[in-house]
mmCIF file of C-alpha atoms and ligand atoms in Angstrom:
data_model
loop_
_atom_site.group_PDB
_atom_site.id
_atom_site.type_symbol
_atom_site.label_atom_id
_atom_site.label_comp_id
_atom_site.label_asym_id
_atom_site.label_seq_id
_atom_site.Cartn_x
_atom_site.Cartn_y
_atom_site.Cartn_z
ATOM 1 C CA UNK A 1 80.697 82.329 -194.170
ATOM 2 C CA UNK A 2 77.540 81.399 -192.385
ATOM 3 C CA UNK A 3 77.192 81.959 -188.326
ATOM 4 C CA UNK A 4 76.009 78.966 -186.475
ATOM 5 C CA UNK A 5 73.394 79.534 -183.638
ATOM 6 C CA UNK A 6 75.185 79.153 -180.623
ATOM 7 C CA UNK A 7 75.487 81.551 -178.441
ATOM 8 C CA UNK A 8 79.043 83.883 -177.803
ATOM 9 C CA UNK A 9 81.367 82.493 -174.896
ATOM 10 C CA UNK A 10 80.743 85.233 -172.014
ATOM 11 C CA UNK A 11 83.953 86.782 -171.476
ATOM 12 C CA UNK A 12 85.778 85.724 -174.592
ATOM 13 C CA UNK A 13 87.051 87.883 -177.555
ATOM 14 C CA UNK A 14 84.962 86.417 -180.452
ATOM 15 C CA UNK A 15 87.074 85.029 -183.275
ATOM 16 C CA UNK A 16 86.927 84.836 -187.100
ATOM 17 C CA UNK A 17 86.148 81.183 -187.066
ATOM 18 C CA UNK A 18 86.200 78.674 -184.388
ATOM 19 C CA UNK A 19 88.925 76.161 -186.188
ATOM 20 C CA UNK A 20 91.731 76.894 -188.345
ATOM 21 C CA UNK A 21 93.512 74.096 -190.291
ATOM 22 C CA UNK A 22 96.686 74.640 -191.666
ATOM 23 C CA UNK A 23 96.964 72.043 -194.619
ATOM 24 C CA UNK A 24 94.480 70.896 -197.061
ATOM 25 C CA UNK A 25 96.251 67.234 -197.332
ATOM 26 C CA UNK A 26 94.571 64.014 -196.106
ATOM 27 C CA UNK A 27 94.833 65.002 -192.325
ATOM 28 C CA UNK A 28 93.432 68.918 -193.131
ATOM 29 C CA UNK A 29 90.493 67.597 -195.115
ATOM 30 C CA UNK A 30 89.438 64.855 -193.081
ATOM 31 C CA UNK A 31 89.402 66.978 -190.145
ATOM 32 C CA UNK A 32 87.668 69.723 -191.577
ATOM 33 C CA UNK A 33 85.041 67.078 -192.694
ATOM 34 C CA UNK A 34 84.447 65.948 -188.977
ATOM 35 C CA UNK A 35 84.270 69.456 -187.743
ATOM 36 C CA UNK A 36 81.802 70.826 -190.646
ATOM 37 C CA UNK A 37 79.570 68.333 -189.698
ATOM 38 C CA UNK A 38 79.665 69.450 -186.118
ATOM 39 C CA UNK A 39 78.521 73.144 -187.499
ATOM 40 C CA UNK A 40 81.799 74.545 -186.453
ATOM 41 C CA UNK A 41 82.827 77.612 -188.345
ATOM 42 C CA UNK A 42 86.129 76.115 -189.836
ATOM 43 C CA UNK A 43 89.037 77.966 -192.191
ATOM 44 C CA UNK A 44 91.334 75.498 -193.763
ATOM 45 C CA UNK A 45 94.410 77.288 -194.779
ATOM 46 C CA UNK A 46 95.656 75.300 -198.322
ATOM 47 C CA UNK A 47 99.686 76.071 -198.565
ATOM 48 C CA UNK A 48 100.408 73.949 -201.908
ATOM 49 C CA UNK A 49 100.518 70.199 -203.113
ATOM 50 C CA UNK A 50 100.861 67.455 -200.316
ATOM 51 C CA UNK A 51 103.788 65.437 -199.739
ATOM 52 C CA UNK A 52 103.006 62.775 -202.240
ATOM 53 C CA UNK A 53 102.317 64.985 -205.275
ATOM 54 C CA UNK A 54 105.156 63.212 -207.547
ATOM 55 C CA UNK A 55 103.598 59.747 -207.233
ATOM 56 C CA UNK A 56 101.003 59.221 -209.884
ATOM 57 C CA UNK A 57 98.764 57.192 -207.192
ATOM 58 C CA UNK A 58 97.807 56.583 -203.677
ATOM 59 C CA UNK A 59 98.102 52.637 -203.200
ATOM 60 C CA UNK A 60 96.276 51.150 -199.879
ATOM 61 C CA UNK A 61 93.833 53.521 -199.303
ATOM 62 C CA UNK A 62 90.877 51.981 -198.303
ATOM 63 C CA UNK A 63 88.132 52.072 -201.199
ATOM 64 C CA UNK A 64 90.416 54.659 -203.067
ATOM 65 C CA UNK A 65 93.270 52.554 -204.222
ATOM 66 C CA UNK A 66 95.226 53.434 -207.025
ATOM 67 C CA UNK A 67 93.728 56.961 -206.922
ATOM 68 C CA UNK A 68 95.998 59.868 -208.151
ATOM 69 C CA UNK A 69 97.092 62.103 -205.314
ATOM 70 C CA UNK A 70 95.436 65.247 -206.630
ATOM 71 C CA UNK A 71 91.925 63.334 -207.418
ATOM 72 C CA UNK A 72 92.040 62.011 -204.422
ATOM 73 C CA UNK A 73 92.107 65.474 -202.231
ATOM 74 C CA UNK A 74 90.059 66.981 -204.819
ATOM 75 C CA UNK A 75 87.440 64.567 -203.921
ATOM 76 C CA UNK A 76 88.034 65.574 -200.384
ATOM 77 C CA UNK A 77 87.324 69.276 -201.137
ATOM 78 C CA UNK A 78 83.735 68.659 -203.004
ATOM 79 C CA UNK A 79 82.714 66.362 -200.075
ATOM 80 C CA UNK A 80 83.205 69.837 -198.023
ATOM 81 C CA UNK A 81 81.143 72.300 -200.181
ATOM 82 C CA UNK A 82 78.039 70.471 -198.882
ATOM 83 C CA UNK A 83 79.388 71.815 -195.375
ATOM 84 C CA UNK A 84 79.021 75.740 -195.640
ATOM 85 C CA UNK A 85 80.349 76.736 -192.462
ATOM 86 C CA UNK A 86 83.619 75.222 -193.968
ATOM 87 C CA UNK A 87 86.086 77.704 -196.043
ATOM 88 C CA UNK A 88 88.938 76.647 -198.009
ATOM 89 C CA UNK A 89 91.441 79.427 -198.530
ATOM 90 C CA UNK A 90 94.450 79.412 -200.741
ATOM 91 C CA UNK A 91 97.330 80.510 -198.435
ATOM 92 C CA UNK A 92 100.038 79.836 -196.558
ATOM 93 C CA UNK A 93 100.059 80.389 -192.832
ATOM 94 C CA UNK A 94 102.970 82.246 -192.342
ATOM 95 C CA UNK A 95 102.771 83.498 -188.591
ATOM 96 C CA UNK A 96 100.551 82.087 -185.485
ATOM 97 C CA UNK A 97 100.301 83.429 -182.299
ATOM 98 C CA UNK A 98 98.674 83.081 -179.182
ATOM 99 C CA UNK A 99 96.198 86.106 -178.125
ATOM 100 C CA UNK A 100 95.271 85.377 -174.519
ATOM 101 C CA UNK A 101 92.724 82.718 -175.078
ATOM 102 C CA UNK A 102 92.655 82.651 -178.887
ATOM 103 C CA UNK A 103 95.289 82.554 -181.788
ATOM 104 C CA UNK A 104 96.038 84.831 -184.739
ATOM 105 C CA UNK A 105 97.169 83.383 -187.481
ATOM 106 C CA UNK A 106 99.242 85.406 -190.629
ATOM 107 C CA UNK A 107 98.383 84.219 -194.010
ATOM 108 C CA UNK A 108 100.165 84.941 -197.456
ATOM 109 C CA UNK A 109 97.901 84.440 -200.133
ATOM 110 C CA UNK A 110 98.890 83.665 -203.931
ATOM 111 C CA UNK A 111 100.042 87.402 -204.406
ATOM 112 C CA UNK A 112 101.860 87.569 -201.573
ATOM 113 C CA UNK A 113 99.483 89.812 -199.703
ATOM 114 C CA UNK A 114 99.110 89.039 -196.115
ATOM 115 C CA UNK A 115 95.993 89.335 -193.916
ATOM 116 C CA UNK A 116 95.015 87.940 -190.226
ATOM 117 C CA UNK A 117 92.535 85.404 -188.697
ATOM 118 C CA UNK A 118 91.874 84.521 -185.787
ATOM 119 C CA UNK A 119 90.487 81.382 -184.185
ATOM 120 C CA UNK A 120 89.434 79.458 -180.859
ATOM 121 C CA UNK A 121 91.418 76.433 -181.857
ATOM 122 C CA UNK A 122 94.381 75.522 -184.398
ATOM 123 C CA UNK A 123 94.905 72.401 -186.356
ATOM 124 C CA UNK A 124 98.370 71.922 -187.770
ATOM 125 C CA UNK A 125 97.883 69.628 -190.496
ATOM 126 C CA UNK A 126 101.267 70.495 -192.359
ATOM 127 C CA UNK A 127 103.148 67.470 -192.820
ATOM 128 C CA UNK A 128 107.023 66.806 -193.470
ATOM 129 C CA UNK A 129 109.232 67.071 -196.288
ATOM 130 C CA UNK A 130 111.928 64.836 -197.444
ATOM 131 C CA UNK A 131 115.464 65.166 -197.777
ATOM 132 C CA UNK A 132 116.721 63.492 -200.563
ATOM 133 C CA UNK A 133 120.242 62.227 -200.914
ATOM 134 C CA UNK A 134 122.216 64.729 -203.211
ATOM 135 C CA UNK A 135 122.874 62.299 -206.302
ATOM 136 C CA UNK A 136 121.920 63.404 -209.589
ATOM 137 C CA UNK A 137 118.492 62.010 -211.138
ATOM 138 C CA UNK A 138 117.190 61.166 -207.239
ATOM 139 C CA UNK A 139 114.776 64.210 -207.523
ATOM 140 C CA UNK A 140 114.167 63.753 -211.239
ATOM 141 C CA UNK A 141 112.742 59.831 -210.289
ATOM 142 C CA UNK A 142 111.276 60.748 -206.695
ATOM 143 C CA UNK A 143 108.093 58.911 -206.370
ATOM 144 C CA UNK A 144 108.283 56.772 -209.228
ATOM 145 C CA UNK A 145 111.779 54.793 -209.695
ATOM 146 C CA UNK A 146 112.819 56.451 -206.116
ATOM 147 C CA UNK A 147 110.517 55.286 -203.571
ATOM 148 C CA UNK A 148 110.126 55.451 -199.691
ATOM 149 C CA UNK A 149 107.953 52.617 -198.578
ATOM 150 C CA UNK A 150 107.240 49.164 -199.931
ATOM 151 C CA UNK A 151 103.704 49.361 -198.331
ATOM 152 C CA UNK A 152 102.922 52.100 -200.885
ATOM 153 C CA UNK A 153 104.988 50.856 -203.776
ATOM 154 C CA UNK A 154 106.234 47.263 -203.422
ATOM 155 C CA UNK A 155 102.890 45.563 -205.527
ATOM 156 C CA UNK A 156 103.826 47.901 -207.895
ATOM 157 C CA UNK A 157 107.179 46.542 -208.190
ATOM 158 C CA UNK A 158 106.876 42.677 -206.990
ATOM 159 C CA UNK A 159 109.236 40.272 -208.358
ATOM 160 C CA UNK A 160 111.553 43.264 -210.340
ATOM 161 C CA UNK A 161 115.057 44.306 -210.222
ATOM 162 C CA UNK A 162 115.106 45.993 -207.252
ATOM 163 C CA UNK A 163 117.661 48.117 -204.974
ATOM 164 C CA UNK A 164 117.602 49.969 -201.503
ATOM 165 C CA UNK A 165 120.156 52.834 -200.847
ATOM 166 C CA UNK A 166 120.967 54.090 -197.555
ATOM 167 C CA UNK A 167 123.260 54.424 -194.699
ATOM 168 C CA UNK A 168 124.556 51.152 -193.065
ATOM 169 C CA UNK A 169 122.578 51.371 -189.645
ATOM 170 C CA UNK A 170 119.332 51.911 -191.548
ATOM 171 C CA UNK A 171 119.668 50.045 -195.012
ATOM 172 C CA UNK A 172 119.822 46.579 -193.890
ATOM 173 C CA UNK A 173 115.849 46.648 -192.332
ATOM 174 C CA UNK A 174 114.724 47.983 -195.453
ATOM 175 C CA UNK A 175 116.591 46.026 -197.772
ATOM 176 C CA UNK A 176 115.028 42.898 -195.499
ATOM 177 C CA UNK A 177 111.788 44.280 -195.876
ATOM 178 C CA UNK A 178 112.016 45.294 -199.574
ATOM 179 C CA UNK A 179 113.238 41.351 -200.178
ATOM 180 C CA UNK A 180 109.587 40.308 -199.278
ATOM 181 C CA UNK A 181 108.206 41.767 -202.538
ATOM 182 C CA UNK A 182 111.557 40.817 -204.627
ATOM 183 C CA UNK A 183 113.896 38.246 -204.449
ATOM 184 C CA UNK A 184 115.885 40.478 -206.902
ATOM 185 C CA UNK A 185 117.089 42.936 -204.294
ATOM 186 C CA UNK A 186 120.460 44.617 -203.775
ATOM 187 C CA UNK A 187 121.714 46.931 -201.400
ATOM 188 C CA UNK A 188 123.959 50.038 -202.137
ATOM 189 C CA UNK A 189 125.529 51.189 -198.788
ATOM 190 C CA UNK A 190 126.351 55.044 -198.769
ATOM 191 C CA UNK A 191 129.162 53.917 -195.757
ATOM 192 C CA UNK A 192 129.985 50.128 -196.022
ATOM 193 C CA UNK A 193 132.673 50.344 -193.516
ATOM 194 C CA UNK A 194 129.836 50.381 -190.847
ATOM 195 C CA UNK A 195 127.740 47.443 -192.178
ATOM 196 C CA UNK A 196 128.232 45.073 -189.605
ATOM 197 C CA UNK A 197 129.168 41.332 -190.067
ATOM 198 C CA UNK A 198 125.635 40.413 -188.618
ATOM 199 C CA UNK A 199 123.700 42.662 -190.935
ATOM 200 C CA UNK A 200 125.840 41.162 -193.926
ATOM 201 C CA UNK A 201 125.215 37.907 -192.528
ATOM 202 C CA UNK A 202 121.387 38.385 -192.536
ATOM 203 C CA UNK A 203 121.368 39.978 -196.041
ATOM 204 C CA UNK A 204 123.550 36.970 -197.610
ATOM 205 C CA UNK A 205 120.953 34.367 -196.066
ATOM 206 C CA UNK A 206 117.947 36.103 -198.066
ATOM 207 C CA UNK A 207 120.485 36.363 -201.219
ATOM 208 C CA UNK A 208 120.811 40.356 -201.202
ATOM 209 C CA UNK A 209 123.933 41.280 -202.605
ATOM 210 C CA UNK A 210 125.747 44.483 -201.145
ATOM 211 C CA UNK A 211 127.473 46.644 -203.585
ATOM 212 C CA UNK A 212 130.165 48.618 -201.572
ATOM 213 C CA UNK A 213 131.090 50.881 -204.575
ATOM 214 C CA UNK A 214 129.943 54.330 -204.266
ATOM 215 C CA UNK A 215 126.483 55.211 -205.889
ATOM 216 C CA UNK A 216 127.088 58.608 -208.296
ATOM 217 C CA UNK A 217 123.593 59.018 -210.398
ATOM 218 C CA UNK A 218 120.766 57.335 -211.071
ATOM 219 C CA UNK A 219 119.537 57.112 -214.989
ATOM 220 C CA UNK A 220 115.745 56.859 -215.926
ATOM 221 C CA UNK A 221 113.330 57.885 -218.226
ATOM 222 C CA UNK A 222 111.650 61.370 -219.006
ATOM 223 C CA UNK A 223 108.522 60.257 -217.176
ATOM 224 C CA UNK A 224 110.501 59.073 -213.555
ATOM 225 C CA UNK A 225 111.019 55.354 -214.266
ATOM 226 C CA UNK A 226 114.302 54.244 -212.986
ATOM 227 C CA UNK A 227 116.740 52.339 -215.679
ATOM 228 C CA UNK A 228 120.053 52.138 -214.350
ATOM 229 C CA UNK A 229 122.073 53.003 -211.288
ATOM 230 C CA UNK A 230 125.459 53.980 -212.016
ATOM 231 C CA UNK A 231 128.360 53.816 -209.810
ATOM 232 C CA UNK A 232 131.788 55.696 -209.493
ATOM 233 C CA UNK A 233 133.600 53.438 -211.780
ATOM 234 C CA UNK A 234 131.003 54.258 -214.394
ATOM 235 C CA UNK A 235 129.684 50.691 -214.118
ATOM 236 C CA UNK A 236 125.526 50.017 -214.742
ATOM 237 C CA UNK A 237 123.205 47.851 -213.040
ATOM 238 C CA UNK A 238 119.724 47.622 -214.217
ATOM 239 C CA UNK A 239 116.896 48.403 -211.944
ATOM 240 C CA UNK A 240 113.437 49.478 -211.921
ATOM 241 C CA UNK A 241 112.875 50.870 -208.330
ATOM 242 C CA UNK A 242 115.322 52.396 -205.604
ATOM 243 C CA UNK A 243 114.034 52.354 -202.396
ATOM 244 C CA UNK A 244 115.516 54.724 -199.697
ATOM 245 C CA UNK A 245 115.100 55.619 -196.248
ATOM 246 C CA UNK A 246 114.676 59.528 -196.700
ATOM 247 C CA UNK A 247 115.408 61.828 -193.635
ATOM 248 C CA UNK A 248 112.403 64.353 -193.129
ATOM 249 C CA UNK A 249 111.552 67.778 -191.308
ATOM 250 C CA UNK A 250 108.495 69.379 -190.667
ATOM 251 C CA UNK A 251 106.823 71.089 -193.826
ATOM 252 C CA UNK A 252 106.168 73.556 -191.334
ATOM 253 C CA UNK A 253 108.279 75.836 -188.912
ATOM 254 C CA UNK A 254 104.929 76.707 -186.858
ATOM 255 C CA UNK A 255 105.132 74.141 -184.362
ATOM 256 C CA UNK A 256 108.638 74.740 -183.292
ATOM 257 C CA UNK A 257 108.115 78.804 -183.572
ATOM 258 C CA UNK A 258 105.160 78.060 -180.884
ATOM 259 C CA UNK A 259 107.322 76.065 -178.719
ATOM 260 C CA UNK A 260 105.821 72.867 -179.235
ATOM 261 C CA UNK A 261 107.910 69.921 -177.485
ATOM 262 C CA UNK A 262 109.424 68.065 -180.524
ATOM 263 C CA UNK A 263 110.646 64.163 -180.850
ATOM 264 C CA UNK A 264 114.112 63.503 -180.992
ATOM 265 C CA UNK A 265 113.504 62.703 -185.113
ATOM 266 C CA UNK A 266 111.535 66.189 -185.202
ATOM 267 C CA UNK A 267 107.943 65.291 -185.023
ATOM 268 C CA UNK A 268 105.727 67.293 -183.074
ATOM 269 C CA UNK A 269 104.807 65.620 -179.830
ATOM 270 C CA UNK A 270 100.868 65.029 -179.430
ATOM 271 C CA UNK A 271 98.795 63.568 -176.585
ATOM 272 C CA UNK A 272 96.279 60.836 -177.383
ATOM 273 C CA UNK A 273 93.524 63.665 -178.146
ATOM 274 C CA UNK A 274 95.888 65.259 -180.553
ATOM 275 C CA UNK A 275 97.147 68.310 -178.717
ATOM 276 C CA UNK A 276 100.811 69.683 -178.977
ATOM 277 C CA UNK A 277 102.397 70.623 -175.781
ATOM 278 C CA UNK A 278 100.501 74.162 -176.545
ATOM 279 C CA UNK A 279 97.149 74.240 -175.023
ATOM 280 C CA UNK A 280 94.719 74.545 -178.013
ATOM 281 C CA UNK A 281 97.172 74.020 -180.559
ATOM 282 C CA UNK A 282 97.002 70.575 -182.084
ATOM 283 C CA UNK A 283 98.607 68.222 -185.093
ATOM 284 C CA UNK A 284 97.901 65.507 -187.202
ATOM 285 C CA UNK A 285 99.230 63.450 -189.923
ATOM 286 C CA UNK A 286 102.839 63.038 -190.976
ATOM 287 C CA UNK A 287 103.906 65.834 -189.085
ATOM 288 C CA UNK A 288 102.944 63.661 -185.527
ATOM 289 C CA UNK A 289 105.131 60.551 -184.391
ATOM 290 C CA UNK A 290 104.034 56.918 -186.129
ATOM 291 C CA UNK A 291 103.723 55.639 -189.464
ATOM 292 C CA UNK A 292 102.962 57.592 -192.135
ATOM 293 C CA UNK A 293 100.573 57.003 -194.726
ATOM 294 C CA UNK A 294 97.411 58.758 -196.176
ATOM 295 C CA UNK A 295 94.682 56.880 -194.459
ATOM 296 C CA UNK A 296 96.360 56.632 -191.344
ATOM 297 C CA UNK A 297 96.726 60.873 -191.716
ATOM 298 C CA UNK A 298 93.348 61.325 -192.388
ATOM 299 C CA UNK A 299 92.175 59.130 -189.388
ATOM 300 C CA UNK A 300 94.634 60.951 -187.249
ATOM 301 C CA UNK A 301 92.846 64.212 -188.645
ATOM 302 C CA UNK A 302 89.330 62.800 -188.008
ATOM 303 C CA UNK A 303 90.665 61.691 -184.360
ATOM 304 C CA UNK A 304 91.682 65.518 -183.776
ATOM 305 C CA UNK A 305 88.569 66.856 -185.075
ATOM 306 C CA UNK A 306 86.765 64.901 -182.453
ATOM 307 C CA UNK A 307 89.020 65.936 -179.567
ATOM 308 C CA UNK A 308 88.655 69.798 -180.794
ATOM 309 C CA UNK A 309 84.728 69.887 -180.829
ATOM 310 C CA UNK A 310 84.631 68.184 -177.412
ATOM 311 C CA UNK A 311 87.518 70.494 -175.908
ATOM 312 C CA UNK A 312 85.196 73.327 -177.895
ATOM 313 C CA UNK A 313 82.064 72.008 -175.931
ATOM 314 C CA UNK A 314 83.219 71.817 -172.457
ATOM 315 C CA UNK A 315 84.262 75.419 -173.088
ATOM 316 C CA UNK A 316 80.645 76.244 -173.960
ATOM 317 C CA UNK A 317 78.967 74.004 -171.536
ATOM 318 C CA UNK A 318 80.779 74.823 -168.004
ATOM 319 C CA UNK A 319 79.666 72.536 -164.986
HETATM 320 C C1 LIG B 1 106.641 59.930 -203.095
HETATM 321 C C2 LIG B 1 105.585 59.608 -202.195
HETATM 322 C C3 LIG B 1 104.634 58.546 -202.386
HETATM 323 C C4 LIG B 1 103.686 58.298 -201.138
HETATM 324 N N1 LIG B 1 102.851 57.161 -201.407
HETATM 325 C C5 LIG B 1 101.589 56.818 -200.642
HETATM 326 C C6 LIG B 1 100.724 55.787 -200.786
HETATM 327 O O1 LIG B 1 100.917 55.276 -202.125
HETATM 328 N N2 LIG B 1 99.734 55.522 -200.221
HETATM 329 C C7 LIG B 1 99.754 56.176 -198.826
HETATM 330 O O2 LIG B 1 98.802 55.830 -198.150
HETATM 331 N N3 LIG B 1 100.802 56.986 -198.478
HETATM 332 C C8 LIG B 1 101.758 57.665 -199.483
HETATM 333 N N4 LIG B 1 102.330 58.598 -199.037
HETATM 334 C C9 LIG B 1 102.233 59.131 -197.671
HETATM 335 C C10 LIG B 1 101.642 60.104 -197.872
HETATM 336 O O3 LIG B 1 102.031 61.075 -198.857
HETATM 337 C C11 LIG B 1 101.518 61.151 -196.524
HETATM 338 O O4 LIG B 1 100.933 59.785 -195.753
HETATM 339 C C12 LIG B 1 99.954 61.830 -196.810
HETATM 340 O O5 LIG B 1 100.494 62.566 -197.280
HETATM 341 C C13 LIG B 1 100.249 62.866 -195.322
HETATM 342 O O6 LIG B 1 99.268 63.689 -195.162
HETATM 343 P P1 LIG B 1 99.309 64.960 -194.137
HETATM 344 O O7 LIG B 1 98.040 65.561 -194.337
HETATM 345 O O8 LIG B 1 99.763 64.488 -192.805
HETATM 346 O O9 LIG B 1 100.519 65.567 -194.760
HETATM 347 P P2 LIG B 1 100.552 66.075 -196.542
HETATM 348 O O10 LIG B 1 99.792 65.063 -197.413
HETATM 349 O O11 LIG B 1 101.965 66.349 -196.621
HETATM 350 O O12 LIG B 1 99.320 67.713 -196.841
HETATM 351 C C14 LIG B 1 100.375 68.631 -195.899
HETATM 352 C C15 LIG B 1 99.427 69.902 -196.348
HETATM 353 O O13 LIG B 1 99.906 70.989 -195.314
HETATM 354 C C16 LIG B 1 100.549 72.166 -196.259
HETATM 355 N N5 LIG B 1 101.050 72.944 -195.727
HETATM 356 C C17 LIG B 1 102.379 72.828 -195.049
HETATM 357 N N6 LIG B 1 102.209 74.114 -194.399
HETATM 358 C C18 LIG B 1 101.511 75.158 -194.709
HETATM 359 C C19 LIG B 1 101.113 76.439 -194.202
HETATM 360 N N7 LIG B 1 102.279 77.064 -193.342
HETATM 361 N N8 LIG B 1 100.480 77.191 -194.587
HETATM 362 C C20 LIG B 1 99.298 76.305 -195.303
HETATM 363 N N9 LIG B 1 99.441 74.984 -195.608
HETATM 364 C C21 LIG B 1 100.663 74.377 -195.023
HETATM 365 C C22 LIG B 1 101.088 71.616 -197.491
HETATM 366 O O14 LIG B 1 100.819 72.170 -198.598
HETATM 367 C C23 LIG B 1 100.557 70.193 -197.860
HETATM 368 O O15 LIG B 1 99.538 70.301 -198.774
HETATM 369 C C24 LIG B 1 103.645 58.705 -199.839
HETATM 370 C C25 LIG B 1 104.399 59.781 -199.759
HETATM 371 C C26 LIG B 1 105.745 60.053 -200.943
HETATM 372 C C27 LIG B 1 106.631 61.060 -200.479
#
């Protein structure tokens, strides 16, 4: 990796790179682009596919609406080729530790071989993992017939026969939202006893029927399209998409292991500068609080990169 012309910091142990970015999704690659343009020595660790890998397309991404997830990231990687201070490495970060004023990362390559790298700052762009309800068909249809977000997939399923599944506490809001895309929306409640009279009235007013019978399975095509909801009685209901409010957890345990403050929902707390509660450790994208979309993750990655570069600059140019 080429070095920049900046002088080494007096009194500081030189590090392999200035910034290590963990994760090569929208947030990570966008951050790498900004930092590459700042002549920063950057190592991006790519530990596997992004969250939306099962989906056929990234929708609602300005200028890239409908691009396949892998293609979007491929374009991002190609843009980085011109910035020779940026290296992308296929490796999972399996350990992160503070060593005085810098960080040490333990990488695990595709062959399982471990190595270490040091960096002055680290950006966690590690995303989240969705927890799907344990029903037959749910995992197989995830991303095509089973969906989480009408902003991402509502337009493709407008005016179709839709369903919304989940616990009473969350299902009403999602069903009312989904019904903006199709008047033929029904609700399947996991715990009907908890569905309040007010929620039932709101759903009724929008013509949304409530199915209280437990859902047993989903039937669909080998290509992931939903065909039927199957209830415990064996009764089937034809639907083209099922929206769910999936619980999620951090894709990587690194933030928790580093003692970062997490929100009540398990997101990594960050300051306006995208810094976690651990100085020098930043986070951006789905793993932080807020709306989760690829374009927003890219914007957060860009914002985090600017904050990191400004912090590095302040350290290099003391008052
Ligand atoms: C089915 C589905 C469909 C979606 N459709 C859309 C859509 O149409 N439009 C839209 O805007 N958004 C969509 N989203 C949301 C979108 O996927 C996310 O908002 C976006 O991927 C977030 O980007 P990110 O970089 O934060 O995380 P990710 O894209 O998940 O990237 C995180 C990366 O970090 C890597 N990683 C994790 N831990 C480590 C580690 N320890 N070491 C190295 N690498 C690691 C992961 O392998 C992954 O590649 C969809 C989501 C789902 C689940």
